[in-house]
């Protein structure tokens, strides 16, 4: 309904997260936002003010053609896919009401100890910087800020998830 009503190429909904201890977080805000340019949405994606996962999104088939998940990324591939499909979108809308339930499992990437694969998020941010240089230089500073934030988050994960000694 959100795609049709807003004539959007991507529609985003809210999510309820069920943790391994069965506690529930409904992180939906009820906000409704329409981004009329890919650059506006990508800025929000880089700032973290919209979700980077694909499970809360519906994509029109036309913008997904010839856009694949990167096979060389072991983490953050969702964010990269959302970024690359957004570049092809004319309008993206958010209706932040929970329509999806995500079950976090023990041992999933969202709760596991730090491993080398978490460095792939930095690789992904480098790839997005390179694409912005070529396709949308007007948001290149945002891409660089995203990379810095990604490096800092990765370092924080190293500390919090017992990776500092190993790496």
mmCIF file of C-alpha atoms in Angstrom:
data_model
loop_
_atom_site.group_PDB
_atom_site.id
_atom_site.type_symbol
_atom_site.label_atom_id
_atom_site.label_comp_id
_atom_site.label_asym_id
_atom_site.label_seq_id
_atom_site.Cartn_x
_atom_site.Cartn_y
_atom_site.Cartn_z
ATOM 1 C CA UNK A 1 0.000 0.000 0.000
ATOM 2 C CA UNK A 2 2.802 2.386 0.866
ATOM 3 C CA UNK A 3 4.534 1.810 -2.492
ATOM 4 C CA UNK A 4 1.343 2.416 -4.448
ATOM 5 C CA UNK A 5 0.027 5.309 -2.359
ATOM 6 C CA UNK A 6 3.314 7.219 -2.580
ATOM 7 C CA UNK A 7 4.304 6.128 -6.093
ATOM 8 C CA UNK A 8 7.590 4.966 -4.566
ATOM 9 C CA UNK A 9 10.309 2.648 -5.825
ATOM 10 C CA UNK A 10 11.226 1.494 -2.317
ATOM 11 C CA UNK A 11 8.938 1.274 0.702
ATOM 12 C CA UNK A 12 10.224 0.838 4.240
ATOM 13 C CA UNK A 13 8.306 -0.415 7.287
ATOM 14 C CA UNK A 14 9.114 -0.675 10.976
ATOM 15 C CA UNK A 15 10.352 -3.769 12.792
ATOM 16 C CA UNK A 16 9.881 -5.574 16.077
ATOM 17 C CA UNK A 17 12.998 -7.353 17.332
ATOM 18 C CA UNK A 18 12.782 -10.482 19.468
ATOM 19 C CA UNK A 19 16.073 -11.114 21.297
ATOM 20 C CA UNK A 20 17.562 -14.511 22.222
ATOM 21 C CA UNK A 21 16.242 -14.041 25.790
ATOM 22 C CA UNK A 22 12.726 -13.508 24.288
ATOM 23 C CA UNK A 23 12.650 -9.832 25.264
ATOM 24 C CA UNK A 24 10.906 -7.726 22.627
ATOM 25 C CA UNK A 25 11.928 -4.335 21.237
ATOM 26 C CA UNK A 26 9.455 -2.532 19.024
ATOM 27 C CA UNK A 27 11.691 0.164 17.601
ATOM 28 C CA UNK A 28 9.061 1.626 15.281
ATOM 29 C CA UNK A 29 8.449 5.354 15.630
ATOM 30 C CA UNK A 30 5.233 5.831 13.655
ATOM 31 C CA UNK A 31 6.998 8.425 11.461
ATOM 32 C CA UNK A 32 6.181 8.801 7.808
ATOM 33 C CA UNK A 33 8.916 10.141 5.530
ATOM 34 C CA UNK A 34 9.202 10.505 1.772
ATOM 35 C CA UNK A 35 12.590 11.015 0.153
ATOM 36 C CA UNK A 36 12.177 12.496 -3.330
ATOM 37 C CA UNK A 37 15.782 11.951 -4.395
ATOM 38 C CA UNK A 38 18.120 9.017 -3.902
ATOM 39 C CA UNK A 39 20.695 11.381 -2.425
ATOM 40 C CA UNK A 40 18.333 12.473 0.383
ATOM 41 C CA UNK A 41 17.636 8.853 1.315
ATOM 42 C CA UNK A 42 21.318 7.883 1.109
ATOM 43 C CA UNK A 43 22.226 10.739 3.455
ATOM 44 C CA UNK A 44 19.731 9.326 5.964
ATOM 45 C CA UNK A 45 21.157 5.830 5.417
ATOM 46 C CA UNK A 46 24.677 7.126 6.061
ATOM 47 C CA UNK A 47 23.566 9.010 9.196
ATOM 48 C CA UNK A 48 21.796 5.917 10.524
ATOM 49 C CA UNK A 49 18.423 7.676 10.706
ATOM 50 C CA UNK A 50 16.858 4.947 8.555
ATOM 51 C CA UNK A 51 17.379 1.202 8.620
ATOM 52 C CA UNK A 52 20.108 -0.453 6.595
ATOM 53 C CA UNK A 53 18.482 -3.880 6.375
ATOM 54 C CA UNK A 54 16.534 -5.291 3.440
ATOM 55 C CA UNK A 55 13.969 -7.219 5.464
ATOM 56 C CA UNK A 56 11.992 -4.034 6.172
ATOM 57 C CA UNK A 57 11.857 -2.979 2.519
ATOM 58 C CA UNK A 58 9.874 -3.672 -0.618
ATOM 59 C CA UNK A 59 11.629 -2.851 -3.886
ATOM 60 C CA UNK A 60 10.093 -2.368 -7.299
ATOM 61 C CA UNK A 61 11.511 -5.016 -9.586
ATOM 62 C CA UNK A 62 12.823 -2.476 -12.098
ATOM 63 C CA UNK A 63 15.338 -0.987 -9.666
ATOM 64 C CA UNK A 64 16.578 -4.409 -8.555
ATOM 65 C CA UNK A 65 17.442 -5.615 -12.029
ATOM 66 C CA UNK A 66 21.187 -6.076 -12.395
ATOM 67 C CA UNK A 67 21.724 -5.231 -8.726
ATOM 68 C CA UNK A 68 23.102 -8.160 -6.774
ATOM 69 C CA UNK A 69 24.201 -8.618 -3.207
ATOM 70 C CA UNK A 70 27.996 -8.402 -3.125
ATOM 71 C CA UNK A 71 29.377 -11.909 -2.667
ATOM 72 C CA UNK A 72 32.656 -10.659 -1.211
ATOM 73 C CA UNK A 73 31.042 -9.036 1.859
ATOM 74 C CA UNK A 74 30.309 -11.161 4.920
ATOM 75 C CA UNK A 75 28.606 -8.355 6.819
ATOM 76 C CA UNK A 76 26.921 -5.042 5.921
ATOM 77 C CA UNK A 77 25.840 -6.444 2.567
ATOM 78 C CA UNK A 78 22.286 -5.249 3.337
ATOM 79 C CA UNK A 79 23.427 -1.646 3.647
ATOM 80 C CA UNK A 80 25.393 -1.861 0.414
ATOM 81 C CA UNK A 81 22.416 -3.371 -1.426
ATOM 82 C CA UNK A 82 20.056 -0.662 -0.096
ATOM 83 C CA UNK A 83 22.583 1.967 -1.176
ATOM 84 C CA UNK A 84 22.966 0.624 -4.719
ATOM 85 C CA UNK A 85 19.247 0.125 -5.298
ATOM 86 C CA UNK A 86 18.478 3.571 -3.877
ATOM 87 C CA UNK A 87 20.721 5.097 -6.529
ATOM 88 C CA UNK A 88 18.184 3.853 -9.101
ATOM 89 C CA UNK A 89 15.097 5.047 -7.205
ATOM 90 C CA UNK A 90 13.104 8.196 -7.822
ATOM 91 C CA UNK A 91 11.132 8.117 -4.574
ATOM 92 C CA UNK A 92 11.590 6.195 -1.335
ATOM 93 C CA UNK A 93 9.051 6.200 1.472
ATOM 94 C CA UNK A 94 8.961 5.127 5.098
ATOM 95 C CA UNK A 95 5.904 4.252 7.140
ATOM 96 C CA UNK A 96 7.577 3.330 10.419
ATOM 97 C CA UNK A 97 4.920 0.992 11.742
ATOM 98 C CA UNK A 98 6.072 -2.513 12.661
ATOM 99 C CA UNK A 99 5.167 -4.913 9.872
ATOM 100 C CA UNK A 100 8.055 -7.326 10.337
ATOM 101 C CA UNK A 101 9.328 -9.352 13.292
ATOM 102 C CA UNK A 102 13.048 -10.125 13.372
ATOM 103 C CA UNK A 103 14.214 -12.948 15.618
ATOM 104 C CA UNK A 104 17.811 -12.553 16.776
ATOM 105 C CA UNK A 105 19.364 -15.943 17.327
ATOM 106 C CA UNK A 106 22.257 -16.811 19.616
ATOM 107 C CA UNK A 107 25.353 -17.001 17.406
ATOM 108 C CA UNK A 108 24.024 -14.585 14.785
ATOM 109 C CA UNK A 109 26.192 -11.707 13.566
ATOM 110 C CA UNK A 110 24.213 -9.326 15.769
ATOM 111 C CA UNK A 111 25.328 -11.069 18.987
ATOM 112 C CA UNK A 112 28.512 -13.021 18.185
ATOM 113 C CA UNK A 113 32.094 -12.304 19.231
ATOM 114 C CA UNK A 114 34.187 -10.079 16.991
ATOM 115 C CA UNK A 115 35.703 -11.841 13.994
ATOM 116 C CA UNK A 116 37.624 -10.745 10.930
ATOM 117 C CA UNK A 117 34.393 -10.581 8.915
ATOM 118 C CA UNK A 118 33.398 -7.371 10.716
ATOM 119 C CA UNK A 119 36.142 -5.582 8.774
ATOM 120 C CA UNK A 120 33.971 -6.087 5.681
ATOM 121 C CA UNK A 121 31.795 -3.199 6.866
ATOM 122 C CA UNK A 122 34.809 -0.922 6.294
ATOM 123 C CA UNK A 123 35.319 -2.457 2.861
ATOM 124 C CA UNK A 124 31.644 -1.778 2.097
ATOM 125 C CA UNK A 125 31.961 1.854 3.171
ATOM 126 C CA UNK A 126 35.030 2.209 0.915
ATOM 127 C CA UNK A 127 33.003 0.843 -1.996
ATOM 128 C CA UNK A 128 30.221 3.367 -1.297
ATOM 129 C CA UNK A 129 32.748 6.228 -1.227
ATOM 130 C CA UNK A 130 34.053 5.122 -4.634
ATOM 131 C CA UNK A 131 30.534 4.953 -6.091
ATOM 132 C CA UNK A 132 29.663 8.396 -4.714
ATOM 133 C CA UNK A 133 32.804 9.841 -6.322
ATOM 134 C CA UNK A 134 31.531 8.630 -9.688
ATOM 135 C CA UNK A 135 27.734 8.864 -9.468
ATOM 136 C CA UNK A 136 26.784 11.430 -6.849
ATOM 137 C CA UNK A 137 29.733 13.615 -5.816
ATOM 138 C CA UNK A 138 27.333 16.045 -4.122
ATOM 139 C CA UNK A 139 27.080 13.597 -1.204
ATOM 140 C CA UNK A 140 30.727 12.511 -1.159
ATOM 141 C CA UNK A 141 31.293 14.224 2.206
ATOM 142 C CA UNK A 142 28.401 12.175 3.595
ATOM 143 C CA UNK A 143 30.036 9.005 2.264
ATOM 144 C CA UNK A 144 33.323 9.937 3.952
ATOM 145 C CA UNK A 145 31.486 10.620 7.227
ATOM 146 C CA UNK A 146 29.811 7.212 6.891
ATOM 147 C CA UNK A 147 33.225 5.594 6.469
ATOM 148 C CA UNK A 148 34.586 7.310 9.580
ATOM 149 C CA UNK A 149 31.515 6.267 11.590
ATOM 150 C CA UNK A 150 31.910 2.708 10.285
ATOM 151 C CA UNK A 151 35.573 2.553 11.332
ATOM 152 C CA UNK A 152 34.667 3.837 14.811
ATOM 153 C CA UNK A 153 31.754 1.359 15.145
ATOM 154 C CA UNK A 154 34.053 -1.469 14.071
ATOM 155 C CA UNK A 155 36.617 -0.479 16.694
ATOM 156 C CA UNK A 156 33.860 -0.273 19.317
ATOM 157 C CA UNK A 157 32.693 -3.780 18.345
ATOM 158 C CA UNK A 158 36.269 -5.011 18.704
ATOM 159 C CA UNK A 159 36.278 -3.742 22.277
ATOM 160 C CA UNK A 160 32.771 -4.914 23.197
ATOM 161 C CA UNK A 161 32.992 -8.334 21.555
ATOM 162 C CA UNK A 162 36.413 -9.493 22.706
ATOM 163 C CA UNK A 163 38.313 -8.743 19.510
ATOM 164 C CA UNK A 164 40.852 -6.175 20.645
ATOM 165 C CA UNK A 165 43.610 -8.660 21.535
ATOM 166 C CA UNK A 166 43.190 -10.719 18.376
ATOM 167 C CA UNK A 167 43.099 -7.770 15.997
#
